[in-house]
Steps between C-alpha positions, in 0.01 A plus 500: 500500500587376155702181465616328186552134425353374826298186565157521663640306799783748551257789456283356777803468728594864441142611570502311829832661599367847423182431695685366806734801497220757491201329662422639845803726517441806715580850379520814710377802304494830687441325830224271373561128464378323187499129427577413138348238277570392147297367210682334213381388160721354233482418132735303277555569130361342282288275723303785657512742209703608202484877540551734796130578538403131533788426736413791730128417492566136591750586774255756640216246498714247684601763755137578583411130513785435747398802704142373526615151602706649785200701625263203525469346845614136530232236444491411871483859629194622696407736213466203262300286745219752554 
């Protein structure tokens, strides 16, 4: 999704709306049920880059960072205590 003239705060709000719309939706494909997930990374010109390559690289890096944070068990989970 490309957006112009948007503040980082508004961009974050839009990302949250996209995530809540897609996260954990269930799709039926040829009789098999699939649960969806979404990973979002964003970049703002010129803060995060001044050319398309930098913007995509930074958005991609943020997407993978957010994905990793969601995969980690909470600090008080049994996996963290052992």
